[in-house]
Short mmCIF file of C-alpha atoms and ligand atoms in Angstrom, two decimals:
data_model
loop_
_atom_site.label_atom_id
_atom_site.label_comp_id
_atom_site.label_asym_id
_atom_site.label_seq_id
_atom_site.Cartn_x
_atom_site.Cartn_y
_atom_site.Cartn_z
CA MET P 1 158.32 85.18 105.60
CA LEU P 2 155.92 88.10 105.39
CA GLY P 3 156.60 91.03 107.68
CA ILE P 4 153.68 92.04 109.86
CA LYS P 5 153.82 95.66 108.83
CA THR P 6 151.04 96.91 106.61
CA LEU P 7 151.64 99.51 103.93
CA LYS P 8 149.61 101.99 105.96
CA GLU P 9 151.87 101.49 108.97
CA HIS P 10 154.98 101.77 106.79
CA LEU P 11 153.79 105.07 105.33
CA ALA P 12 153.11 106.57 108.77
CA ILE P 13 156.50 108.36 108.92
CA LEU P 14 155.71 110.36 105.76
CA PRO P 15 153.87 113.67 105.62
CA ASP P 16 150.12 112.94 105.84
CA ASP P 17 149.32 114.14 102.32
CA LEU P 18 151.97 111.94 100.67
CA ALA P 19 151.06 108.92 102.79
CA THR P 20 147.38 109.29 101.88
CA LEU P 21 148.14 109.58 98.18
CA ILE P 22 150.32 106.46 98.08
CA GLU P 23 147.84 104.53 100.24
CA THR P 24 144.98 105.56 97.92
CA PHE P 25 146.94 104.47 94.85
CA ALA P 26 147.63 101.13 96.51
CA GLN P 27 143.98 100.64 97.46
CA ILE P 28 142.63 101.49 93.99
CA SER P 29 145.17 99.25 92.29
CA MET P 30 144.09 96.42 94.58
CA ASP P 31 140.39 96.92 93.87
CA MET P 32 140.94 97.29 90.13
CA GLN P 33 142.12 93.73 89.64
CA THR P 34 138.67 92.21 90.23
CA ASN P 35 137.41 94.06 87.16
CA PHE P 36 140.15 93.04 84.72
CA PRO P 37 138.24 90.06 83.24
CA LYS P 38 135.54 92.47 81.99
CA TYR P 39 138.01 94.34 79.77
CA LEU P 40 140.20 91.64 78.30
CA SER P 41 139.41 92.24 74.64
CA GLY P 42 138.68 95.10 72.31
CA VAL P 43 140.19 98.49 71.60
CA GLU P 44 138.87 102.05 71.75
CA ASN P 45 137.88 103.78 68.49
CA GLU P 46 140.62 106.40 68.70
CA PRO P 47 144.36 105.73 69.09
CA ASN P 48 146.27 107.55 71.86
CA LYS P 49 148.59 110.54 71.35
CA TYR P 50 151.40 108.17 70.30
CA GLY P 51 149.21 106.65 67.58
CA GLU P 52 149.02 103.38 69.53
CA ALA P 53 145.82 101.36 69.84
CA VAL P 54 144.18 101.89 73.23
CA ALA P 55 143.01 98.59 74.74
CA LYS P 56 139.69 98.65 76.62
CA LEU P 57 141.68 97.89 79.76
CA ASP P 58 144.08 100.83 79.12
CA ALA P 59 141.12 103.21 78.88
CA TRP P 60 139.31 101.78 81.90
CA ALA P 61 142.47 101.74 84.05
CA ASN P 62 143.23 105.33 83.09
CA LYS P 63 139.73 106.56 83.97
CA THR P 64 139.56 104.59 87.23
CA LEU P 65 142.94 105.81 88.44
CA CYS P 66 142.40 109.44 87.40
CA ASP P 67 138.90 109.63 88.94
CA ASN P 68 139.98 108.09 92.24
CA LEU P 69 143.24 110.01 92.58
CA LEU P 70 141.50 113.33 91.82
CA GLN P 71 138.88 112.50 94.44
CA THR P 72 141.52 112.64 97.17
CA GLY P 73 141.74 116.41 96.66
CA LEU P 74 145.53 115.99 96.82
CA VAL P 75 146.21 116.14 93.11
CA ARG P 76 146.68 119.37 91.17
CA LYS P 77 147.32 117.81 87.78
CA ILE P 78 147.62 114.37 86.22
CA TYR P 79 149.81 113.73 83.18
CA SER P 80 148.96 110.34 81.70
CA GLU P 81 150.17 108.31 78.77
CA GLU P 82 146.51 107.80 77.88
CA LEU P 83 145.35 111.43 78.13
CA GLN P 84 145.59 113.84 75.18
CA THR P 85 146.15 116.69 77.62
CA PRO P 86 146.72 116.62 81.39
CA VAL P 87 143.65 116.62 83.60
CA GLU P 88 143.40 119.38 86.21
CA GLY P 89 142.48 118.81 89.84
CA ARG P 90 142.20 121.30 92.72
CA GLU P 91 144.35 124.36 92.09
CA ASP P 92 145.67 124.39 95.67
CA ALA P 93 146.35 120.64 95.85
CA PRO P 94 149.94 119.64 96.73
CA PHE P 95 150.87 117.07 94.05
CA VAL P 96 151.40 116.71 90.31
CA ILE P 97 151.23 113.13 89.10
CA THR P 98 152.45 111.10 86.12
CA LEU P 99 150.73 107.85 85.19
CA ASP P 100 151.27 104.88 82.96
CA PRO P 101 147.85 103.48 83.89
CA LEU P 102 148.57 100.12 82.32
CA ASP P 103 152.11 99.16 81.47
CA GLY P 104 152.40 96.09 79.26
CA SER P 105 149.21 96.32 77.18
CA SER P 106 150.48 93.72 74.72
CA ASN P 107 150.43 91.19 77.57
CA ILE P 108 146.71 91.55 78.33
CA THR P 109 145.52 88.95 75.82
CA THR P 110 148.36 86.53 76.58
CA ASN P 111 147.77 86.65 80.36
CA ASN P 112 151.32 87.68 81.10
CA ALA P 113 152.26 90.17 83.78
CA PHE P 114 151.37 93.83 83.48
CA GLY P 115 151.28 96.75 85.89
CA ILE P 116 150.98 100.46 86.64
CA ILE P 117 153.66 103.16 87.02
CA LEU P 118 153.13 106.24 89.20
CA GLY P 119 155.29 109.35 89.63
CA ILE P 120 154.58 112.00 92.28
CA TYR P 121 156.00 115.56 92.16
CA ARG P 122 155.30 118.70 94.17
CA SER P 123 155.94 121.00 91.18
CA ASP P 124 154.76 121.05 87.60
CA PHE P 125 156.97 120.43 84.53
CA PRO P 126 159.58 121.40 83.40
CA GLN P 127 161.59 119.53 86.02
CA LYS P 128 163.76 116.43 86.32
CA GLY P 129 163.08 112.87 87.40
CA ARG P 130 165.38 113.67 90.31
CA ASP P 131 162.64 116.04 91.56
CA LEU P 132 160.26 113.13 92.15
CA VAL P 133 159.04 113.06 95.76
CA ALA P 134 157.91 109.48 95.29
CA ALA P 135 157.60 106.78 92.66
CA ALA P 136 155.74 103.50 92.74
CA TYR P 137 154.86 100.59 90.55
CA LYS P 138 152.23 97.93 90.81
CA LEU P 139 152.87 94.51 89.30
CA TYR P 140 149.99 92.14 88.60
CA GLY P 141 151.69 88.75 88.45
CA PRO P 142 150.81 85.45 90.12
CA VAL P 143 150.97 87.53 93.30
CA ASN P 144 150.33 91.25 93.39
CA THR P 145 153.04 93.55 94.53
CA LEU P 146 153.56 97.23 95.08
CA VAL P 147 157.01 98.83 95.21
CA TYR P 148 157.52 102.42 96.31
CA THR P 149 160.25 104.83 97.28
CA THR P 150 160.26 108.37 98.55
CA GLY P 151 164.02 108.56 98.03
CA LYS P 152 164.76 106.81 101.33
CA GLY P 153 164.84 103.13 100.57
CA VAL P 154 162.89 100.97 98.17
CA HIS P 155 160.19 98.83 99.72
CA GLU P 156 158.02 96.02 98.35
CA PHE P 157 154.58 94.95 99.57
CA VAL P 158 152.37 92.03 98.64
CA LYS P 159 148.58 91.83 98.57
CA HIS P 160 147.59 89.59 101.45
CA TYR P 161 144.22 87.93 102.07
CA TYR P 162 143.27 87.67 105.75
CA GLU P 163 141.00 84.92 107.03
CA ASP P 164 138.29 87.44 107.94
CA GLY P 165 138.10 88.58 104.31
CA ALA P 166 140.19 91.73 104.69
CA VAL P 167 142.80 92.41 102.02
CA ARG P 168 145.91 94.50 102.72
CA PHE P 169 149.40 95.12 101.43
CA LEU P 170 151.99 93.58 103.77
CA LEU P 171 155.69 94.35 103.80
CA LEU P 172 157.68 91.82 101.76
CA HIS P 173 161.11 93.47 101.39
CA GLU P 174 162.40 96.63 103.04
CA ASN P 175 165.35 98.74 101.83
CA MET P 176 165.86 96.66 98.71
CA LYS P 177 169.21 96.70 96.93
CA LEU P 178 170.05 95.19 93.56
CA PRO P 179 172.05 92.00 94.25
CA ILE P 180 175.78 92.55 93.61
CA LYS P 181 176.03 89.87 90.94
CA PRO P 182 173.96 90.75 87.86
CA GLU P 183 172.05 87.68 86.78
CA VAL P 184 169.43 88.52 84.14
CA PHE P 185 168.95 90.93 81.26
CA GLY P 186 166.11 92.00 79.01
CA VAL P 187 166.23 94.25 75.96
CA GLY P 188 163.30 95.59 73.94
CA GLY P 189 163.09 96.25 70.22
CA LYS P 190 164.33 94.20 67.27
CA PRO P 191 168.01 93.17 67.59
CA MET P 192 168.75 93.92 63.94
CA GLN P 193 167.63 97.51 64.53
CA TRP P 194 169.94 98.03 67.53
CA SER P 195 173.25 99.74 66.79
CA GLY P 196 176.16 97.38 66.05
CA ASN P 197 177.91 98.53 69.23
CA PHE P 198 174.90 97.86 71.38
CA ARG P 199 174.31 94.45 69.81
CA GLU P 200 177.91 93.55 70.66
CA PHE P 201 177.40 94.73 74.27
CA ALA P 202 174.20 92.67 74.58
CA LYS P 203 175.96 89.61 73.17
CA ASN P 204 178.69 89.93 75.79
CA LEU P 205 176.11 89.94 78.57
CA PHE P 206 175.46 86.26 77.94
CA LYS P 207 178.77 85.34 76.32
CA GLU P 208 181.19 86.86 78.81
CA LYS P 209 179.11 87.82 81.82
CA LYS P 210 177.08 84.59 81.66
CA MET P 211 173.84 86.45 82.32
CA ARG P 212 170.48 84.93 81.35
CA PRO P 213 168.22 86.62 78.77
CA ARG P 214 164.73 87.25 80.21
CA TYR P 215 162.35 89.59 78.41
CA CYS P 216 158.65 89.74 79.13
CA GLY P 217 157.61 92.89 77.25
CA THR P 218 156.21 94.67 80.31
CA PHE P 219 158.63 97.24 81.65
CA VAL P 220 157.58 96.87 85.31
CA ALA P 221 157.92 93.08 85.14
CA ASP P 222 161.28 93.25 83.36
CA PHE P 223 162.45 95.82 85.87
CA SER P 224 161.20 93.76 88.82
CA GLN P 225 163.53 90.91 87.91
CA VAL P 226 166.50 93.31 87.72
CA LEU P 227 165.58 94.69 91.13
CA HIS P 228 165.36 91.21 92.66
CA ARG P 229 168.08 89.34 90.80
CA GLY P 230 170.45 92.02 89.57
CA GLY P 231 171.05 92.67 85.90
CA PHE P 232 170.27 94.97 83.05
CA PHE P 233 167.22 96.26 81.21
CA SER P 234 167.08 98.44 78.15
CA TYR P 235 164.76 99.75 75.51
CA PRO P 236 167.54 101.24 73.40
CA SER P 237 167.73 103.77 70.65
CA THR P 238 167.01 101.92 67.39
CA GLU P 239 167.46 102.62 63.70
CA GLY P 240 163.84 103.58 63.17
CA ALA P 241 163.35 105.13 66.63
CA PRO P 242 166.43 107.05 67.84
CA ASP P 243 164.53 108.07 71.00
CA GLY P 244 163.56 104.48 71.74
CA LYS P 245 160.02 103.54 72.70
CA LEU P 246 159.61 104.19 76.39
CA ARG P 247 158.26 107.45 77.76
CA LEU P 248 160.58 109.61 79.87
CA ALA P 249 157.98 111.01 82.29
CA TYR P 250 155.46 108.14 82.50
CA GLU P 251 157.83 105.16 82.52
CA CYS P 252 161.58 105.88 82.59
CA ALA P 253 161.85 108.55 85.30
CA PRO P 254 159.82 106.73 88.01
CA LEU P 255 161.52 103.35 87.50
CA SER P 256 164.99 104.96 87.24
CA PHE P 257 164.23 106.72 90.54
CA ILE P 258 163.44 103.35 92.11
CA CYS P 259 166.47 101.69 90.47
CA GLU P 260 168.93 104.36 91.63
CA ASN P 261 167.45 104.34 95.12
CA ALA P 262 168.09 100.59 95.21
CA GLY P 263 171.78 101.15 94.42
CA GLY P 264 171.48 100.73 90.64
CA ALA P 265 172.16 103.16 87.82
CA SER P 266 170.35 104.55 84.80
CA TRP P 267 171.59 106.09 81.56
CA ASP P 268 169.95 107.91 78.69
CA GLY P 269 172.55 106.80 76.14
CA ARG P 270 173.72 110.38 75.75
CA SER P 271 174.62 112.54 78.70
CA GLY P 272 174.03 110.71 81.96
CA SER P 273 171.41 109.50 84.39
CA ILE P 274 167.79 109.48 83.22
CA LEU P 275 167.04 111.40 86.43
CA ASP P 276 169.10 114.40 85.26
CA VAL P 277 167.23 114.85 82.01
CA GLN P 278 165.07 117.96 82.06
CA ILE P 279 161.50 116.94 81.27
CA GLU P 280 160.24 119.74 79.01
CA ASP P 281 157.67 117.67 77.17
CA ALA P 282 155.83 115.21 79.41
CA ASP P 283 155.05 113.03 76.38
CA ALA P 284 158.65 112.67 75.15
CA ARG P 285 160.33 109.30 74.64
CA ILE P 286 163.91 108.51 75.61
CA PRO P 287 166.36 105.61 75.15
CA LEU P 288 166.68 103.77 78.46
CA TYR P 289 169.44 101.66 79.99
CA LEU P 290 169.32 100.62 83.63
CA GLY P 291 170.61 98.03 86.06
CA ASN P 292 173.67 97.25 88.17
CA LYS P 293 176.12 100.15 88.31
CA GLU P 294 179.08 98.25 86.91
CA VAL P 295 177.04 97.01 83.94
CA ILE P 296 175.93 100.55 83.11
CA GLU P 297 179.52 101.83 83.48
CA GLU P 298 180.75 99.17 81.08
CA LEU P 299 177.98 100.01 78.64
CA LYS P 300 178.97 103.68 78.70
CA LYS P 301 182.58 102.77 77.86
CA THR P 302 181.68 100.46 75.00
CA GLN P 303 179.24 102.96 73.49
CA GLY P 304 181.96 105.60 73.31
CA ASN P 305 180.76 107.80 76.22
P1 AHG U 1 152.58 100.34 77.39
O1 AHG U 1 151.84 99.06 77.52
O2 AHG U 1 152.38 101.27 78.53
O3 AHG U 1 152.39 100.99 76.04
O4 AHG U 1 154.14 100.02 77.54
C1 AHG U 1 154.69 99.01 76.76
C2 AHG U 1 156.17 99.19 76.81
C3 AHG U 1 156.87 98.52 77.98
O5 AHG U 1 156.07 98.00 78.96
C4 AHG U 1 157.69 97.44 77.37
O6 AHG U 1 158.97 97.50 77.92
C5 AHG U 1 157.70 97.73 75.91
O7 AHG U 1 156.68 98.63 75.63
C6 AHG U 1 157.48 96.50 75.09
O8 AHG U 1 157.63 96.80 73.77
P2 AHG U 1 157.77 95.66 72.67
O9 AHG U 1 156.37 95.08 72.58
O10 AHG U 1 158.19 96.41 71.47
O11 AHG U 1 158.77 94.63 73.13
MN1 MN U 2 154.24 101.39 79.58
MN1 MN U 3 150.54 102.13 79.20
#
Protein backbone atom coordinates (compact mmCIF):
# COMPACT_ATOMS: atom_id res chain seq x y z
CA MET A 1 0.00 0.00 0.00
CA LEU A 2 1.26 3.46 -0.86
CA GLY A 3 1.82 5.84 2.02
CA ILE A 4 0.03 9.15 1.71
CA LYS A 5 3.14 11.19 2.33
CA THR A 6 4.58 13.05 -0.63
CA LEU A 7 8.30 13.51 -1.08
CA LYS A 8 7.86 17.22 -0.40
CA GLU A 9 6.21 16.48 2.94
CA HIS A 10 8.89 13.94 3.81
CA LEU A 11 11.65 16.45 3.11
CA ALA A 12 10.06 19.11 5.32
CA ILE A 13 12.22 18.23 8.36
CA LEU A 14 15.43 19.00 6.44
CA PRO A 15 17.08 22.40 6.14
CA ASP A 16 15.24 24.36 3.43
CA ASP A 17 18.18 24.48 1.01
CA LEU A 18 18.73 20.70 1.09
CA ALA A 19 15.02 19.95 0.83
CA THR A 20 14.68 22.23 -2.19
CA LEU A 21 17.66 20.65 -3.94
CA ILE A 22 16.40 17.08 -3.48
CA GLU A 23 12.86 18.09 -4.46
CA THR A 24 14.19 19.82 -7.61
CA PHE A 25 16.22 16.75 -8.56
CA ALA A 26 13.13 14.59 -8.10
CA GLN A 27 10.98 16.92 -10.20
CA ILE A 28 13.47 17.15 -13.08
CA SER A 29 14.00 13.41 -13.12
CA MET A 30 10.23 12.95 -13.33
CA ASP A 31 9.85 15.41 -16.20
CA MET A 32 12.83 14.00 -18.09
CA GLN A 33 11.23 10.64 -18.72
CA THR A 34 8.72 12.00 -21.25
CA ASN A 35 11.61 13.00 -23.49
CA PHE A 36 13.51 9.70 -23.47
CA PRO A 37 11.97 8.37 -26.72
CA LYS A 38 13.51 11.31 -28.61
CA TYR A 39 17.05 10.24 -27.70
CA LEU A 40 17.02 6.48 -27.99
CA SER A 41 19.66 6.12 -30.68
CA GLY A 42 22.89 7.73 -31.76
CA VAL A 43 26.07 8.85 -30.05
CA GLU A 44 27.86 12.18 -29.73
CA ASN A 45 30.90 12.87 -31.95
CA GLU A 46 33.35 12.99 -29.05
CA PRO A 47 33.86 10.28 -26.41
CA ASN A 48 33.77 11.27 -22.72
CA LYS A 49 36.82 11.67 -20.45
CA TYR A 50 36.91 7.88 -19.94
CA GLY A 51 37.08 7.29 -23.69
CA GLU A 52 33.55 5.84 -23.63
CA ALA A 53 30.98 6.60 -26.33
CA VAL A 54 28.46 9.20 -25.13
CA ALA A 55 24.90 8.21 -26.05
CA LYS A 56 22.57 11.02 -27.15
CA LEU A 57 20.57 10.32 -24.00
CA ASP A 58 23.71 10.59 -21.79
CA ALA A 59 24.46 14.03 -23.23
CA TRP A 60 20.86 15.25 -23.02
CA ALA A 61 20.40 13.96 -19.46
CA ASN A 62 23.63 15.61 -18.38
CA LYS A 63 22.69 19.00 -19.86
CA THR A 64 19.13 18.89 -18.54
CA LEU A 65 20.19 17.98 -15.01
CA CYS A 66 23.09 20.46 -14.87
CA ASP A 67 21.02 23.36 -16.26
CA ASN A 68 18.10 22.77 -13.91
CA LEU A 69 20.18 22.13 -10.79
CA LEU A 70 22.30 25.24 -11.42
CA GLN A 71 19.11 27.27 -11.84
CA THR A 72 18.19 26.63 -8.21
CA GLY A 73 21.06 28.89 -7.16
CA LEU A 74 21.91 26.25 -4.55
CA VAL A 75 24.78 24.62 -6.40
CA ARG A 76 28.37 25.86 -6.26
CA LYS A 77 29.88 23.20 -8.49
CA ILE A 78 28.80 20.10 -10.39
CA TYR A 79 31.18 17.20 -11.01
CA SER A 80 29.72 14.90 -13.65
CA GLU A 81 30.80 11.71 -15.33
CA GLU A 82 29.88 13.39 -18.63
CA LEU A 83 31.70 16.71 -18.10
CA GLN A 84 35.37 17.18 -19.03
CA THR A 85 35.74 19.63 -16.16
CA PRO A 86 33.29 20.53 -13.37
CA VAL A 87 30.77 23.27 -14.10
CA GLU A 88 30.70 26.23 -11.72
CA GLY A 89 27.55 27.69 -10.23
CA ARG A 90 27.10 30.58 -7.77
CA GLU A 91 30.22 31.09 -5.68
CA ASP A 92 28.21 31.52 -2.46
CA ALA A 93 25.87 28.57 -3.09
CA PRO A 94 25.79 25.90 -0.35
CA PHE A 95 26.26 22.61 -2.24
CA VAL A 96 28.76 20.72 -4.38
CA ILE A 97 27.20 17.95 -6.43
CA THR A 98 28.31 14.74 -8.15
CA LEU A 99 26.28 13.28 -10.99
CA ASP A 100 26.05 10.12 -13.00
CA PRO A 101 23.39 11.66 -15.25
CA LEU A 102 22.52 8.35 -16.83
CA ASP A 103 23.62 5.14 -15.22
CA GLY A 104 23.23 2.08 -17.42
CA SER A 105 23.76 3.55 -20.90
CA SER A 106 24.18 0.09 -22.43
CA ASN A 107 20.56 -0.62 -21.47
CA ILE A 108 19.06 2.27 -23.46
CA THR A 109 18.70 0.37 -26.74
CA THR A 110 17.53 -2.84 -25.06
CA ASN A 111 14.83 -1.06 -23.01
CA ASN A 112 16.14 -2.37 -19.73
CA ALA A 113 16.23 -0.32 -16.56
CA PHE A 114 18.53 2.66 -16.18
CA GLY A 115 18.75 5.56 -13.76
CA ILE A 116 20.56 8.55 -12.29
CA ILE A 117 22.93 8.84 -9.30
CA LEU A 118 23.27 12.04 -7.27
CA GLY A 119 25.70 12.95 -4.48
CA ILE A 120 25.38 16.15 -2.43
CA TYR A 121 28.23 17.64 -0.36
CA ARG A 122 28.67 20.94 1.46
CA SER A 123 32.44 21.07 0.73
CA ASP A 124 34.54 20.61 -2.36
CA PHE A 125 36.96 17.71 -2.99
CA PRO A 126 39.21 16.30 -1.57
CA GLN A 127 36.85 14.65 0.91
CA LYS A 128 35.34 11.25 1.60
CA GLY A 129 32.06 9.61 0.67
CA ARG A 130 31.33 9.71 4.39
CA ASP A 131 31.13 13.53 4.04
CA LEU A 132 28.04 13.25 1.82
CA VAL A 133 25.13 15.23 3.25
CA ALA A 134 22.75 13.34 1.00
CA ALA A 135 22.70 10.76 -1.77
CA ALA A 136 19.90 9.73 -4.08
CA TYR A 137 19.22 7.54 -7.04
CA LYS A 138 16.46 7.48 -9.57
CA LEU A 139 15.47 4.19 -11.19
CA TYR A 140 13.47 4.16 -14.42
CA GLY A 141 11.92 0.70 -14.43
CA PRO A 142 8.34 -0.42 -15.04
CA VAL A 143 7.57 2.02 -12.22
CA ASN A 144 9.72 5.01 -11.41
CA THR A 145 11.31 5.25 -8.05
CA LEU A 146 13.51 7.63 -6.14
CA VAL A 147 15.58 6.58 -3.13
CA TYR A 148 17.33 9.10 -0.90
CA THR A 149 19.12 9.35 2.40
CA THR A 150 20.56 12.21 4.37
CA GLY A 151 22.27 9.77 6.72
CA LYS A 152 19.11 9.24 8.78
CA GLY A 153 17.26 6.40 7.15
CA VAL A 154 16.86 5.32 3.56
CA HIS A 155 13.52 6.12 1.97
CA GLU A 156 11.92 5.10 -1.33
CA PHE A 157 9.28 6.99 -3.29
CA VAL A 158 7.29 6.07 -6.38
CA LYS A 159 5.98 8.33 -9.13
CA HIS A 160 2.22 8.43 -8.70
CA TYR A 161 -0.38 9.65 -11.20
CA TYR A 162 -3.39 11.36 -9.60
CA GLU A 163 -6.79 11.37 -11.26
CA ASP A 164 -6.66 15.15 -11.74
CA GLY A 165 -3.48 14.79 -13.82
CA ALA A 166 -1.01 15.74 -11.10
CA VAL A 167 2.11 13.62 -10.77
CA ARG A 168 4.00 13.31 -7.48
CA PHE A 169 6.43 11.05 -5.66
CA LEU A 170 4.65 9.17 -2.86
CA LEU A 171 6.34 7.34 -0.01
CA LEU A 172 6.74 3.62 -0.74
CA HIS A 173 9.19 2.44 1.95
CA GLU A 174 10.54 4.36 4.93
CA ASN A 175 13.70 3.50 6.89
CA MET A 176 14.65 0.66 4.58
CA LYS A 177 16.99 -2.07 5.80
CA LEU A 178 18.58 -4.82 3.73
CA PRO A 179 16.69 -8.05 4.54
CA ILE A 180 18.69 -10.27 6.91
CA LYS A 181 18.86 -13.20 4.51
CA PRO A 182 20.88 -12.35 1.38
CA GLU A 183 18.99 -13.61 -1.64
CA VAL A 184 20.50 -12.28 -4.88
CA PHE A 185 23.88 -11.33 -6.27
CA GLY A 186 25.20 -9.56 -9.35
CA VAL A 187 28.80 -9.17 -10.48
CA GLY A 188 30.11 -7.08 -13.38
CA GLY A 189 33.02 -7.79 -15.69
CA LYS A 190 34.10 -11.02 -17.38
CA PRO A 191 34.41 -13.96 -14.94
CA MET A 192 37.64 -15.19 -16.51
CA GLN A 193 39.21 -11.80 -15.75
CA TRP A 194 38.25 -11.88 -12.05
CA SER A 195 40.94 -13.08 -9.66
CA GLY A 196 40.86 -16.81 -8.87
CA ASN A 197 40.00 -16.02 -5.25
CA PHE A 198 37.11 -13.82 -6.19
CA ARG A 199 35.77 -16.33 -8.71
CA GLU A 200 35.78 -18.94 -5.95
CA PHE A 201 33.91 -16.55 -3.61
CA ALA A 202 31.31 -15.81 -6.31
CA LYS A 203 30.85 -19.53 -6.98
CA ASN A 204 30.16 -20.14 -3.29
CA LEU A 205 27.42 -17.52 -3.31
CA PHE A 206 25.24 -19.85 -5.36
CA LYS A 207 26.83 -23.16 -4.39
CA GLU A 208 26.91 -22.79 -0.62
CA LYS A 209 24.79 -19.75 0.17
CA LYS A 210 22.13 -20.73 -2.40
CA MET A 211 21.83 -17.15 -3.64
CA ARG A 212 20.42 -16.39 -7.09
CA PRO A 213 22.55 -14.69 -9.77
CA ARG A 214 20.84 -11.53 -11.08
CA TYR A 215 22.82 -9.03 -13.14
CA CYS A 216 21.22 -6.32 -15.20
CA GLY A 217 24.22 -4.14 -16.11
CA THR A 218 22.82 -0.96 -14.56
CA PHE A 219 24.37 -0.28 -11.18
CA VAL A 220 21.27 1.42 -9.69
CA ALA A 221 19.04 -1.46 -10.79
CA ASP A 222 21.46 -4.11 -9.53
CA PHE A 223 21.80 -2.22 -6.28
CA SER A 224 18.03 -1.81 -5.93
CA GLN A 225 17.55 -5.56 -5.81
CA VAL A 226 20.21 -5.88 -3.08
CA LEU A 227 18.47 -3.16 -1.09
CA HIS A 228 15.09 -4.87 -1.40
CA ARG A 229 16.02 -8.54 -1.30
CA GLY A 230 19.39 -8.64 0.44
CA GLY A 231 22.52 -9.86 -1.28
CA PHE A 232 25.72 -8.78 -2.90
CA PHE A 233 26.83 -6.58 -5.78
CA SER A 234 30.30 -6.07 -7.13
CA TYR A 235 32.21 -4.61 -10.01
CA PRO A 236 35.53 -6.10 -8.94
CA SER A 237 39.13 -5.44 -9.74
CA THR A 238 39.92 -7.39 -12.92
CA GLU A 239 43.05 -8.48 -14.75
CA GLY A 240 42.87 -5.69 -17.30
CA ALA A 241 41.34 -3.12 -14.92
CA PRO A 242 42.77 -3.34 -11.38
CA ASP A 243 40.64 -0.32 -10.35
CA GLY A 244 37.48 -1.91 -11.73
CA LYS A 245 35.06 0.04 -13.89
CA LEU A 246 32.82 2.04 -11.60
CA ARG A 247 33.57 5.61 -10.61
CA LEU A 248 34.28 6.35 -6.94
CA ALA A 249 32.68 9.81 -6.76
CA TYR A 250 29.85 9.52 -9.31
CA GLU A 251 28.67 5.97 -8.62
CA CYS A 252 30.31 4.10 -5.72
CA ALA A 253 30.28 6.70 -2.93
CA PRO A 254 26.57 7.69 -3.21
CA LEU A 255 25.28 4.11 -3.44
CA SER A 256 27.63 2.91 -0.67
CA PHE A 257 26.27 5.76 1.48
CA ILE A 258 22.74 4.50 0.84
CA CYS A 259 23.77 0.84 1.37
CA GLU A 260 25.51 1.52 4.69
CA ASN A 261 22.63 3.67 5.89
CA ALA A 262 20.34 0.72 5.18
CA GLY A 263 22.44 -1.53 7.42
CA GLY A 264 24.66 -2.95 4.66
CA ALA A 265 28.40 -2.70 4.12
CA SER A 266 30.78 -1.64 1.38
CA TRP A 267 34.42 -2.51 0.67
CA ASP A 268 37.03 -1.21 -1.72
CA GLY A 269 38.91 -4.53 -1.89
CA ARG A 270 41.88 -2.94 -0.16
CA SER A 271 41.57 -1.01 3.05
CA GLY A 272 37.94 -0.75 4.13
CA SER A 273 34.64 0.94 3.46
CA ILE A 274 34.24 2.83 0.18
CA LEU A 275 33.05 5.74 2.34
CA ASP A 276 36.47 6.07 4.00
CA VAL A 277 38.39 6.44 0.76
CA GLN A 278 39.68 9.97 0.30
CA ILE A 279 38.39 11.28 -3.04
CA GLU A 280 41.35 13.21 -4.45
CA ASP A 281 40.43 12.80 -8.09
CA ALA A 282 36.69 13.06 -8.74
CA ASP A 283 37.10 11.00 -11.92
CA ALA A 284 38.88 8.03 -10.32
CA ARG A 285 37.58 4.47 -10.56
CA ILE A 286 37.57 1.98 -7.70
CA PRO A 287 36.79 -1.73 -7.22
CA LEU A 288 33.43 -2.05 -5.48
CA TYR A 289 31.91 -4.72 -3.26
CA LEU A 290 28.69 -4.09 -1.36
CA GLY A 291 25.76 -5.84 0.25
CA ASN A 292 24.80 -7.59 3.49
CA LYS A 293 27.39 -7.12 6.22
CA GLU A 294 28.08 -10.80 6.78
CA VAL A 295 28.65 -11.39 3.05
CA ILE A 296 31.15 -8.54 2.90
CA GLU A 297 32.90 -9.82 6.06
CA GLU A 298 33.22 -13.27 4.52
CA LEU A 299 34.53 -11.77 1.30
CA LYS A 300 37.21 -9.87 3.21
CA LYS A 301 38.37 -13.08 4.90
CA THR A 302 38.53 -15.09 1.70
CA GLN A 303 40.40 -12.35 -0.16
CA GLY A 304 43.12 -12.34 2.48
CA ASN A 305 42.17 -9.05 4.21
P1 LIG B 1 27.34 4.22 -17.12
O1 LIG B 1 26.17 3.86 -17.96
O2 LIG B 1 27.10 5.39 -16.23
O3 LIG B 1 28.63 4.32 -17.90
O4 LIG B 1 27.54 3.07 -16.04
C1 LIG B 1 27.59 1.75 -16.48
C2 LIG B 1 28.15 0.94 -15.35
C3 LIG B 1 27.15 0.45 -14.34
O5 LIG B 1 25.87 0.94 -14.43
C4 LIG B 1 27.13 -1.03 -14.50
O6 LIG B 1 27.21 -1.62 -13.24
C5 LIG B 1 28.32 -1.35 -15.33
O7 LIG B 1 28.77 -0.18 -15.93
C6 LIG B 1 28.01 -2.34 -16.41
O8 LIG B 1 29.16 -2.69 -17.05
P2 LIG B 1 29.21 -3.95 -18.03
O9 LIG B 1 28.45 -3.49 -19.25
O10 LIG B 1 30.66 -4.12 -18.26
O11 LIG B 1 28.55 -5.13 -17.37
MN1 LIG C 1 27.06 4.66 -14.22
MN1 LIG D 1 26.61 7.38 -16.80
